[in-house]
Amino acid sequence: MLGFQALGSALDDMLGRDPSVFLLGEDIADPGGGVFKVTAGLSSKHGAHRVRATPISEQAIMGAAVGAAVAGMRPVAEIMLMDFLAVCLDQLSNHAAKLRYMSGGQTSVPLTVRCAAGAGMQFGAQHSEMLEAWLTHIPGLKVVVPSNPADAKGLLTACILDPDPCVIVEQSLLYFAPPQPVPVGHHVVPLGVAATVRSGRDITLISYGRQVHDAVAAAGVLAADGIEAEVLDLRSLVPLDERAVLESVARTRHAVVVHEAVRRNGFGAELAALISESLFDELGAPVARVAGANTPIPYAKPLEDAFLPSHDAIVTAVRATLARSRVRVAG
Amino acid sequence: MDDISVPADIGPDTLLEIFTVATRIKVCDEKFRSLVLAGQVSAQYYSPRGQEIVSASVGSLLRPDDYVVTTYRGLHDQIAKGVPLRELWAEFFGKATGLCKGKGGPMHITHPQSGLMVTTGIVGSGLPIGAGLALAAQLRGTDQVTVVNFGDGASNIGAFHEACNLAGVWKLPVVFCCHNNLYAEHTSFEDGTSVGRIADRAAAYGFPGVRVNGNDPVEMLGAAAAAVERARRGEGPTLIEAMTFRFYGHQMSDQNEYMKPGELAAARAADPVVAMRKWLADTAIADEQRLAGIEADIKAEVEDAYRFAEQSPVADLGEALTDVYEEALA
């Protein structure tokens, strides 16, 4: 199954199970089924009142989703591209994230926000950003970034079931990546549980989303030199599987964080700080970060490629980390 | 209220109820304001004094399961929706017994049992949320109505226009109730708003807009009743522009230097709660003894709420870390 189909099957499953679930977003109804086809067929099957095409009104979409959630519904709001969250960040940050706290726990906002994100399709600076660091900085929100179709289905389902506001960041290149097996029917990947994609003893590559694949590719290159890299797919950033991160790095004593978002104040900085605070004495070398350049995202293909962290950059970062290590590693 | 005949379709009980609620708001406000000014309680408080009749009239039409959204200047809307006074006062004092355990404060009151769902400190942001509450009712097929209260300044932010359009497109059961008190913070209505009447903006979204004297209970009740009934019948939203005035400026430290000369004095001289009291007596809906009895009862009720708040314990420090998520994250 392709990534966009996996997400659609999660929505289909949840619409079928729970009458309080409904979807709203621009162009999501049939015959179009959304610009990325994630919701194709759902309004025909579940009704246009539950799969609601909205005007182009991000504030109204997000605000209506917040209000409906406060009233006990489980809305899934689609904000077409993550960059557009800027238009409705008041509703997400000041309301969705804070209403439980400000009400002393009287109300909750069981809202799911879906947004496409990420570079690689030459959409230019306003349609390509990864802005998960904005969101992880806001107490009250949960944030997930799947790396493959099965996780996309399971994490989206977990978000809809969750009592708190969740944002699922769907990298648009993964919508159409080569198909992979996806469990049929109800499938939940719990929030806050990282996956070890590849085991290794020498260094831990910590990543999420599409860059997990770059990390795996880099690990393959390194293995040829006798360097065994462990690859951790975080899957969810809030809640974060701190234990999985720290256990792995405690074993390998080296870590490189890989993400697509710009390096400065990116989520990698949080991970590097977490590891350093917890494992300073065990670390063989400082935690390294491989991330996007500190620029808006360019349009021209060679420039866009240069913006993105490559698996070559990961290989280089691993070698540099091990070269300055206080610990002797093979290779 | 020049015409002192009593409208046939509004019973005396309704009018007395509106007066009672308006008086409760007025007494609460006066007491709380004096405590803040005396330094006995530390709060960022925005007084709705002068706007009581708007909320009391709308509130008399709503059921407990109807939803209300209001703003940081929201004491009148909260009391009119039936939020319990003791816990409301305790929340204003930041006490453990407060509605929101002291975490919300005057700008963030919530009490779902009363239907008071959200109080927001961000101007204009309540309208899309109100549309969402109304959408929930529409999806469930209930006849619940949502009333969103906001000021004239809010009608200039994008969220107002997006929410009105969405509510118009989907015929949501919502009443957008603008309390036009003529000032958006320190900016006058005409200096900040491109139209002479906010009610006119409803036409752009395909639903009725009406401007009324919000300080006149008969006029206010008539407009609100039409809007609430229209929403309950599933015919969609209404925008009410209730003309009123705030007696104490934008915030407590406000010296009102931006106001027109004489405007504030004239408004206070026409105090809508005092005017309604006089009207009830003049029309013989209630005699002096009855009105004085209502006022005495309310004073005792407010005194009780104040004492409850004052004597309640402050929030436990451990509470600071709860309610961020349903369960604490590892």
XYZ file of C-alpha atoms in Angstrom:
661
model
C 0.000 0.000 0.000
C 1.188 3.531 -0.728
C 1.568 6.101 2.043
C -1.447 8.186 1.087
C -3.597 5.046 0.899
C -2.441 3.908 4.339
C -3.517 7.226 5.841
C -6.847 6.994 4.026
C -7.419 3.509 5.392
C -6.867 4.778 8.960
C -9.450 7.512 8.394
C -11.866 5.055 6.807
C -11.480 2.672 9.749
C -12.024 5.378 12.371
C -14.981 6.952 10.542
C -16.545 3.509 10.510
C -15.922 2.836 14.184
C -16.738 6.101 15.897
C -19.608 8.434 14.970
C -17.860 11.322 16.748
C -15.023 11.196 14.219
C -15.363 13.563 11.274
C -12.998 15.183 8.821
C -12.761 18.762 7.666
C -10.384 20.442 5.292
C -9.988 22.088 1.937
C -10.969 19.970 -1.094
C -11.102 16.736 0.925
C -14.462 15.551 -0.428
C -14.997 13.502 -3.586
C -14.656 13.543 -6.510
C -11.264 15.101 -5.783
C -10.576 13.362 -2.498
C -7.970 15.918 -1.479
C -4.995 17.292 -3.357
C -2.889 14.324 -2.262
C -5.830 11.847 -2.561
C -5.555 10.827 1.091
C -9.319 11.178 1.602
C -10.388 9.800 -1.804
C -13.622 7.841 -1.549
C -14.330 8.742 2.073
C -17.073 11.318 1.521
C -18.812 8.953 -0.893
C -18.700 6.182 1.704
C -19.287 8.080 4.943
C -21.218 11.119 3.741
C -20.258 14.670 2.891
C -21.483 15.819 6.321
C -18.717 13.775 7.973
C -16.057 14.364 5.349
C -16.563 18.077 5.007
C -14.957 20.189 2.339
C -14.319 23.642 3.765
C -13.677 27.050 2.288
C -10.024 28.127 2.162
C -10.074 29.311 5.773
C -7.395 27.820 7.958
C -8.428 29.811 11.039
C -12.017 28.678 10.645
C -11.014 25.067 10.002
C -8.771 24.903 13.046
C -11.127 26.900 15.258
C -14.158 24.839 14.260
C -12.174 21.684 14.961
C -11.216 23.023 18.396
C -14.819 23.928 19.210
C -16.195 20.599 18.029
C -13.521 18.773 20.021
C -14.364 20.733 23.160
C -17.952 19.597 22.613
C -16.769 15.967 22.586
C -16.384 15.235 18.876
C -13.156 13.845 17.408
C -12.401 16.056 14.430
C -9.558 15.390 12.024
C -8.618 18.709 10.460
C -6.510 18.782 7.341
C -4.262 21.797 6.903
C -3.092 21.169 3.386
C 0.545 22.084 3.972
C 2.438 22.529 7.197
C 3.591 26.020 6.213
C -0.069 27.089 6.386
C -0.195 26.327 10.109
C 1.161 29.849 10.444
C -2.265 31.119 9.367
C -4.051 29.331 12.203
C -1.382 29.011 14.866
C -3.488 31.037 17.329
C -6.170 28.380 17.300
C -3.642 25.557 17.593
C -1.279 27.088 20.121
C -3.469 29.351 22.253
C -6.598 27.238 22.201
C -6.154 23.574 21.250
C -2.993 23.244 23.310
C -4.049 25.277 26.359
C -7.755 24.705 26.948
C -7.327 21.581 29.065
C -4.822 23.322 31.309
C -6.635 26.648 31.538
C -9.875 24.887 32.430
C -8.192 22.855 35.158
C -8.890 19.654 33.250
C -12.604 20.281 32.709
C -12.384 20.243 28.939
C -10.161 18.361 26.539
C -9.467 18.873 22.862
C -9.326 15.438 21.192
C -8.352 16.974 17.878
C -6.105 15.565 15.171
C -4.414 17.870 12.688
C -3.007 16.365 9.508
C -0.613 18.306 7.336
C 1.602 17.504 4.395
C 5.158 18.732 4.754
C 8.664 18.498 3.542
C 10.900 19.347 0.637
C 11.790 17.299 -2.414
C 8.940 18.132 -4.759
C 10.161 21.578 -5.860
C 7.246 23.334 -4.181
C 9.487 26.215 -3.106
C 9.785 28.041 0.181
C 6.114 28.338 1.174
C 5.007 24.743 0.569
C 7.929 22.615 1.791
C 8.843 23.314 5.377
C 9.210 20.920 8.269
C 8.048 22.955 11.276
C 7.797 20.277 13.952
C 10.042 22.350 16.241
C 7.343 25.064 16.380
C 4.897 22.490 17.653
C 7.070 20.512 20.046
C 7.770 23.788 21.846
C 4.092 24.170 22.767
C 3.057 22.296 25.932
C -0.249 20.548 25.354
C 0.340 19.380 21.783
C 1.478 15.940 20.679
C 3.479 15.601 17.487
C 4.115 12.524 15.345
C 6.126 12.069 12.141
C 5.753 8.665 10.473
C 8.445 7.242 8.224
C 6.514 4.511 6.414
C 2.931 3.579 5.391
C 2.226 1.101 8.209
C 3.339 3.558 10.878
C 1.444 6.340 9.138
C -1.753 4.332 9.488
C -1.046 3.246 13.054
C 0.070 6.637 14.310
C -2.836 8.477 12.683
C -5.237 6.018 14.324
C -3.521 6.571 17.688
C -3.840 10.336 17.239
C -7.576 10.094 16.582
C -8.041 7.855 19.628
C -5.941 10.171 21.802
C -7.687 12.566 24.240
C -5.231 15.395 23.484
C -4.586 17.519 20.390
C -2.188 15.736 18.047
C -0.470 16.881 14.877
C 0.638 14.286 12.347
C 3.296 15.542 9.969
C 2.984 13.690 6.664
C 5.972 14.176 4.400
C 4.571 14.470 0.919
C 7.354 12.422 -0.679
C 6.279 9.491 1.493
C 2.736 9.616 0.103
C 4.037 8.185 -3.138
C 7.123 6.230 -2.021
C 7.282 2.553 -3.091
C 4.418 0.546 -1.572
C 4.904 -1.433 1.614
C 2.748 -3.895 3.541
C 0.157 -2.233 5.775
C -2.038 -4.092 8.287
C -5.665 -4.273 7.173
C -8.423 -3.069 9.490
C -7.827 -1.361 12.815
C -4.133 -0.715 13.399
C -2.645 1.320 16.233
C 0.981 2.327 16.742
C 1.104 3.740 20.263
C 2.413 7.283 20.669
C 5.796 7.585 22.325
C 7.291 4.262 21.260
C 10.336 4.487 19.017
C 11.316 1.694 16.613
C 14.811 0.281 16.219
C 15.055 0.014 12.459
C 18.554 -1.438 12.451
C 20.719 -2.649 15.329
C 24.348 -1.702 15.762
C 26.995 -1.377 18.451
C 29.120 1.632 17.395
C 26.869 4.646 16.978
C 23.175 5.545 17.132
C 21.542 7.425 14.269
C 18.408 9.057 15.651
C 15.880 10.211 13.117
C 12.201 10.417 12.164
C 10.116 10.710 9.045
C 11.653 10.472 5.629
C 15.221 10.914 6.898
C 15.027 7.504 8.565
C 15.556 6.102 5.072
C 18.645 8.261 4.574
C 19.947 7.072 7.941
C 19.433 3.446 6.921
C 21.205 4.061 3.615
C 24.101 5.700 5.468
C 24.271 2.758 7.865
C 24.632 0.466 4.877
C 27.595 2.454 3.560
C 29.214 2.515 6.997
C 28.756 -1.227 7.460
C 31.059 -1.783 4.497
C 33.767 -0.091 6.582
C 32.985 -2.198 9.626
C 31.058 0.541 11.452
C 27.838 -0.827 12.874
C 25.281 1.976 13.197
C 22.032 1.548 15.070
C 19.094 3.419 13.498
C 16.300 4.647 15.725
C 13.017 5.899 14.229
C 11.417 8.114 16.873
C 7.967 8.023 15.201
C 6.604 10.421 17.812
C 8.392 13.533 19.094
C 5.850 14.386 21.824
C 5.579 12.101 23.692
C 9.215 11.179 23.124
C 10.598 7.706 23.784
C 13.477 9.053 25.872
C 14.240 5.628 27.233
C 14.848 4.137 23.796
C 17.119 7.039 22.871
C 19.141 6.928 26.072
C 19.413 3.130 26.213
C 20.717 2.969 22.679
C 23.206 5.808 23.078
C 24.360 4.440 26.446
C 25.326 1.285 24.586
C 26.893 2.806 21.473
C 28.288 5.896 23.265
C 27.947 7.937 20.065
C 24.987 9.671 18.476
C 24.131 11.553 15.312
C 20.713 13.179 15.007
C 19.261 13.455 11.505
C 16.295 15.545 10.436
C 15.102 17.539 7.465
C 14.116 20.745 9.284
C 16.668 23.522 9.493
C 19.409 22.844 11.972
C 19.143 25.994 14.105
C 16.742 25.392 17.016
C 15.565 22.221 15.324
C 14.323 19.194 17.248
C 17.847 17.799 16.943
C 19.024 20.431 19.392
C 16.574 19.100 21.958
C 17.765 15.537 21.380
C 21.422 16.546 21.604
C 20.751 18.357 24.881
C 18.776 15.440 26.287
C 21.569 12.991 25.478
C 24.310 15.287 26.767
C 22.505 16.012 30.025
C 21.839 12.353 30.675
C 24.918 10.616 29.297
C 27.753 13.150 29.417
C 30.137 10.816 31.153
C 29.448 7.895 28.841
C 29.662 9.773 25.560
C 32.730 9.125 23.436
C 32.163 12.336 21.454
C 29.695 15.223 21.297
C 26.312 14.527 19.724
C 26.368 15.604 16.076
C 23.468 16.978 14.060
C 22.757 16.542 10.354
C 19.911 18.787 9.258
C 18.598 21.194 6.658
C 20.460 24.399 5.930
C 19.405 27.534 7.813
C 17.632 28.967 4.776
C 14.156 29.067 3.274
C 13.723 26.121 0.948
C 14.843 26.848 -2.620
C 12.945 25.899 -5.763
C 15.611 24.814 -8.284
C 16.249 21.092 -8.020
C 20.018 21.248 -7.402
C 19.507 23.928 -4.753
C 16.704 22.000 -3.077
C 18.901 18.893 -3.039
C 21.679 20.931 -1.477
C 19.298 22.160 1.219
C 18.310 18.640 2.243
C 20.550 16.534 4.470
C 21.967 13.734 2.342
C 23.043 10.269 3.379
C 26.581 11.319 2.412
C 26.371 14.051 5.050
C 25.283 11.459 7.584
C 28.214 9.199 6.688
C 30.581 12.148 7.027
C 29.106 13.122 10.402
C 29.440 9.572 11.704
C 33.070 9.330 10.618
C 33.871 12.716 12.151
C 32.170 11.747 15.405
C 34.069 8.479 15.671
C 37.339 10.118 14.654
C 37.216 12.414 17.674
C 35.934 9.703 20.011
C 37.622 8.843 23.249
C 36.418 5.294 22.655
C 38.113 2.935 20.212
C 35.689 1.788 17.511
C 36.282 -0.641 14.682
C 36.797 0.922 11.243
C -37.443 52.253 27.239
C -39.342 55.489 26.577
C -42.536 53.554 26.062
C -43.365 52.155 29.458
C -46.024 49.691 28.414
C -44.985 46.078 28.929
C -44.769 44.033 25.734
C -47.436 41.343 25.696
C -45.051 38.611 24.576
C -42.561 39.144 27.413
C -43.798 38.027 30.803
C -42.945 39.886 34.006
C -41.033 36.863 35.269
C -38.613 37.100 32.352
C -38.081 40.803 32.949
C -37.485 40.250 36.654
C -35.076 37.453 35.842
C -33.122 39.741 33.528
C -33.028 42.414 36.239
C -31.904 39.884 38.828
C -29.052 38.589 36.655
C -28.022 42.116 35.635
C -27.918 43.115 39.301
C -25.883 40.023 40.176
C -23.348 40.994 37.488
C -23.263 44.607 38.676
C -22.782 43.739 42.337
C -20.106 41.131 41.577
C -18.231 43.558 39.367
C -18.368 46.401 41.865
C -17.183 44.216 44.707
C -14.403 42.574 42.745
C -13.215 45.862 41.259
C -13.031 47.455 44.683
C -10.968 44.527 45.982
C -8.513 44.830 43.090
C -8.222 48.593 43.556
C -7.699 48.113 47.296
C -4.913 45.656 46.568
C -6.732 42.832 48.336
C -6.580 40.606 45.281
C -4.101 40.587 42.441
C -5.850 40.105 39.113
C -5.850 41.366 35.577
C -9.533 42.176 35.496
C -11.592 43.656 32.663
C -14.836 45.112 33.916
C -18.044 44.596 31.933
C -19.897 47.166 34.062
C -22.443 48.894 31.851
C -22.943 45.896 29.561
C -25.056 43.793 31.941
C -28.357 43.930 30.097
C -26.899 42.421 26.905
C -25.798 39.227 28.643
C -28.712 38.978 31.053
C -31.196 39.189 28.185
C -29.437 36.579 26.036
C -28.890 34.337 29.048
C -32.592 34.273 29.844
C -33.191 32.504 26.511
C -30.596 29.775 26.835
C -30.771 26.264 28.259
C -27.951 24.807 30.365
C -26.978 22.585 27.426
C -26.625 25.539 25.076
C -23.050 26.698 24.607
C -21.535 30.105 25.290
C -18.107 31.428 24.347
C -16.903 34.699 25.771
C -13.834 36.889 26.158
C -11.550 38.252 28.855
C -14.263 40.867 29.531
C -16.664 38.040 30.240
C -17.956 38.173 33.810
C -21.394 39.249 32.588
C -21.638 36.387 30.103
C -20.425 33.859 32.653
C -22.905 34.892 35.329
C -25.728 35.122 32.809
C -25.029 31.545 31.707
C -25.351 30.308 35.258
C -21.750 29.689 36.255
C -21.829 29.150 40.057
C -20.709 32.262 41.926
C -18.645 30.702 44.685
C -16.366 28.763 42.338
C -16.264 31.673 39.904
C -15.070 33.985 42.659
C -12.568 31.421 43.864
C -11.165 31.205 40.341
C -10.839 34.982 40.212
C -8.844 34.703 43.452
C -6.687 31.912 41.991
C -7.770 29.430 44.640
C -7.803 25.627 44.636
C -11.612 25.656 44.832
C -11.877 27.745 41.676
C -13.667 26.446 38.608
C -10.329 25.864 36.897
C -8.318 25.095 40.058
C -6.756 28.540 39.846
C -5.066 27.817 36.517
C -7.390 29.859 34.336
C -8.112 33.087 36.148
C -10.550 35.809 35.095
C -9.522 35.620 31.430
C -9.980 31.851 31.074
C -13.203 30.753 32.728
C -14.684 27.395 31.732
C -17.660 25.595 33.261
C -19.127 22.948 30.958
C -22.022 22.067 33.292
C -23.336 25.571 32.725
C -22.458 25.459 29.027
C -19.807 28.154 29.421
C -17.269 26.362 27.275
C -14.462 28.783 26.525
C -13.312 32.213 27.729
C -10.523 33.489 25.543
C -8.008 36.258 26.075
C -7.345 36.609 22.331
C -9.620 39.163 20.662
C -11.826 37.579 17.989
C -10.568 34.042 18.392
C -13.775 32.796 19.982
C -15.833 33.004 16.806
C -14.313 30.009 14.979
C -14.488 27.973 18.188
C -18.141 28.893 18.567
C -18.710 27.768 14.996
C -17.150 24.437 15.977
C -19.374 24.025 19.036
C -22.349 24.710 16.792
C -21.014 22.246 14.241
C -20.879 19.547 16.923
C -24.556 20.169 17.711
C -25.437 20.096 14.029
C -23.544 16.824 13.439
C -25.228 15.200 16.437
C -28.643 16.428 15.374
C -29.390 18.179 18.663
C -31.090 21.579 18.805
C -28.422 23.169 21.010
C -27.547 26.769 20.233
C -24.140 28.390 20.606
C -23.764 32.082 21.458
C -20.388 33.699 20.839
C -19.814 37.015 22.602
C -17.173 39.477 21.463
C -16.500 43.176 21.241
C -16.525 45.605 18.336
C -12.754 45.317 17.934
C -13.060 41.595 17.278
C -15.033 42.203 14.112
C -11.845 43.494 12.517
C -9.743 40.366 12.872
C -9.592 37.674 10.222
C -11.092 35.003 12.441
C -14.383 36.955 12.593
C -14.714 36.901 8.818
C -13.653 33.272 8.393
C -16.031 32.118 11.113
C -18.949 34.120 9.715
C -18.349 32.714 6.248
C -18.095 29.135 7.506
C -21.196 29.494 9.681
C -23.057 30.998 6.732
C -22.003 28.264 4.319
C -22.923 25.467 6.737
C -25.946 27.203 8.340
C -24.565 26.563 11.790
C -26.801 27.089 14.851
C -24.806 29.996 16.226
C -25.560 33.531 17.371
C -22.691 35.962 16.981
C -23.330 38.534 19.695
C -21.199 41.643 19.353
C -21.176 43.880 22.411
C -20.361 47.147 20.671
C -19.083 49.255 23.565
C -17.568 51.759 21.108
C -13.931 51.152 22.036
C -11.499 48.432 20.989
C -8.987 48.718 23.806
C -8.088 52.412 23.381
C -9.232 52.868 19.782
C -12.656 54.292 19.049
C -15.136 52.333 16.972
C -15.040 54.764 14.060
C -11.238 54.917 14.011
C -10.930 51.156 13.721
C -13.919 49.906 11.783
C -14.591 50.498 8.112
C -18.380 50.357 8.370
C -20.792 52.416 10.455
C -22.645 49.336 11.633
C -21.025 45.978 12.374
C -24.450 44.405 11.805
C -24.093 45.323 8.117
C -21.214 42.876 7.805
C -23.610 39.927 8.151
C -24.972 40.650 4.673
C -21.577 39.752 3.250
C -21.953 36.268 4.700
C -25.564 35.664 3.775
C -27.321 35.822 7.120
C -29.257 38.443 9.064
C -27.507 41.170 11.001
C -29.344 43.428 13.393
C -28.266 46.407 15.476
C -30.141 46.962 18.716
C -29.874 49.037 21.859
C -28.243 46.412 24.030
C -29.010 48.388 27.170
C -32.762 48.075 26.559
C -33.913 44.657 27.803
C -37.013 44.574 25.624
C -35.146 45.395 22.443
C -32.228 43.143 23.330
C -34.476 40.249 24.278
C -36.491 40.573 21.081
C -33.432 40.435 18.847
C -31.823 37.635 20.822
C -35.034 35.571 20.866
C -35.336 35.795 17.090
C -31.695 34.798 16.660
C -31.807 31.911 19.144
C -35.042 30.558 17.657
C -33.662 30.821 14.143
C -30.577 28.870 15.191
C -32.649 26.263 17.035
C -34.781 25.739 13.967
C -31.637 24.974 11.965
C -31.882 28.092 9.815
C -28.388 29.289 10.561
C -26.515 32.134 12.176
C -27.459 35.683 13.104
C -25.183 38.591 13.919
C -26.455 40.848 16.682
C -24.744 44.158 17.238
C -25.765 45.208 20.744
C -24.931 48.852 21.349
C -23.641 49.417 24.862
C -20.789 51.060 26.764
C -18.121 49.996 29.221
C -17.956 52.149 32.328
C -14.373 51.512 33.379
C -12.292 51.638 30.242
C -10.292 48.804 28.799
C -8.326 47.838 31.895
C -8.144 48.776 35.541
C -5.320 51.282 35.067
C -7.174 52.976 32.246
C -7.566 56.771 32.568
C -9.930 56.958 29.568
C -7.946 59.844 28.084
C -8.786 58.541 24.595
C -12.539 58.922 25.097
C -14.688 61.786 23.848
C -15.429 64.447 26.472
C -18.620 63.805 28.340
C -19.207 60.432 26.725
C -18.411 58.385 29.798
C -20.352 60.614 32.185
C -23.402 60.440 29.945
C -23.193 56.674 29.737
C -22.865 56.310 33.503
C -25.795 58.676 34.016
C -27.833 56.315 31.865
C -26.695 53.214 33.798
C -28.745 50.399 32.210
C -29.233 48.466 35.436
C -30.472 51.551 37.268
C -32.656 52.433 34.279
C -34.198 48.981 34.215
C -34.938 49.129 37.913
C -36.745 52.414 37.455
C -38.653 51.030 34.472
C -39.781 47.959 36.395
C -41.077 50.205 39.173
C -42.698 52.721 36.805
C -44.558 49.994 34.948
C -45.549 48.364 38.230
C -43.941 45.070 37.207
C -42.296 45.077 40.608
C -42.746 47.332 43.609
C -39.932 48.878 45.603
C -40.068 46.199 48.270
C -39.610 43.414 45.752
C -36.736 45.134 43.955
C -35.012 45.899 47.233
C -35.492 42.277 48.238
C -33.828 41.060 45.050
C -30.916 43.400 45.635
C -30.518 42.361 49.285
C -30.531 38.673 48.318
C -27.873 39.282 45.694
C -25.667 41.247 48.072
C -25.788 38.333 50.510
C -25.089 35.843 47.716
C -22.071 37.825 46.488
C -20.794 38.310 50.036
C -21.010 34.544 50.536
C -19.117 33.888 47.295
C -16.452 36.403 48.269
C -15.985 34.846 51.697
C -15.796 31.376 50.157
C -13.107 32.561 47.743
C -11.162 34.461 50.363
C -11.130 31.570 52.816
C -10.328 28.866 50.259
C -6.816 27.417 50.111
C -4.453 28.401 47.339
C -3.792 25.790 44.689
C -1.425 22.965 45.564
C 1.897 23.513 43.796
C 1.729 20.010 42.340
C -1.306 21.128 40.353
C 0.945 23.342 38.252
C 2.155 20.276 36.365
C -1.158 18.489 35.813
C -3.759 18.921 33.058
C -1.190 19.624 30.355
C -2.183 16.302 28.812
C -4.802 13.857 30.026
C -2.024 11.831 31.566
C 1.415 13.114 32.452
C 3.917 12.329 29.720
C 6.963 10.289 30.644
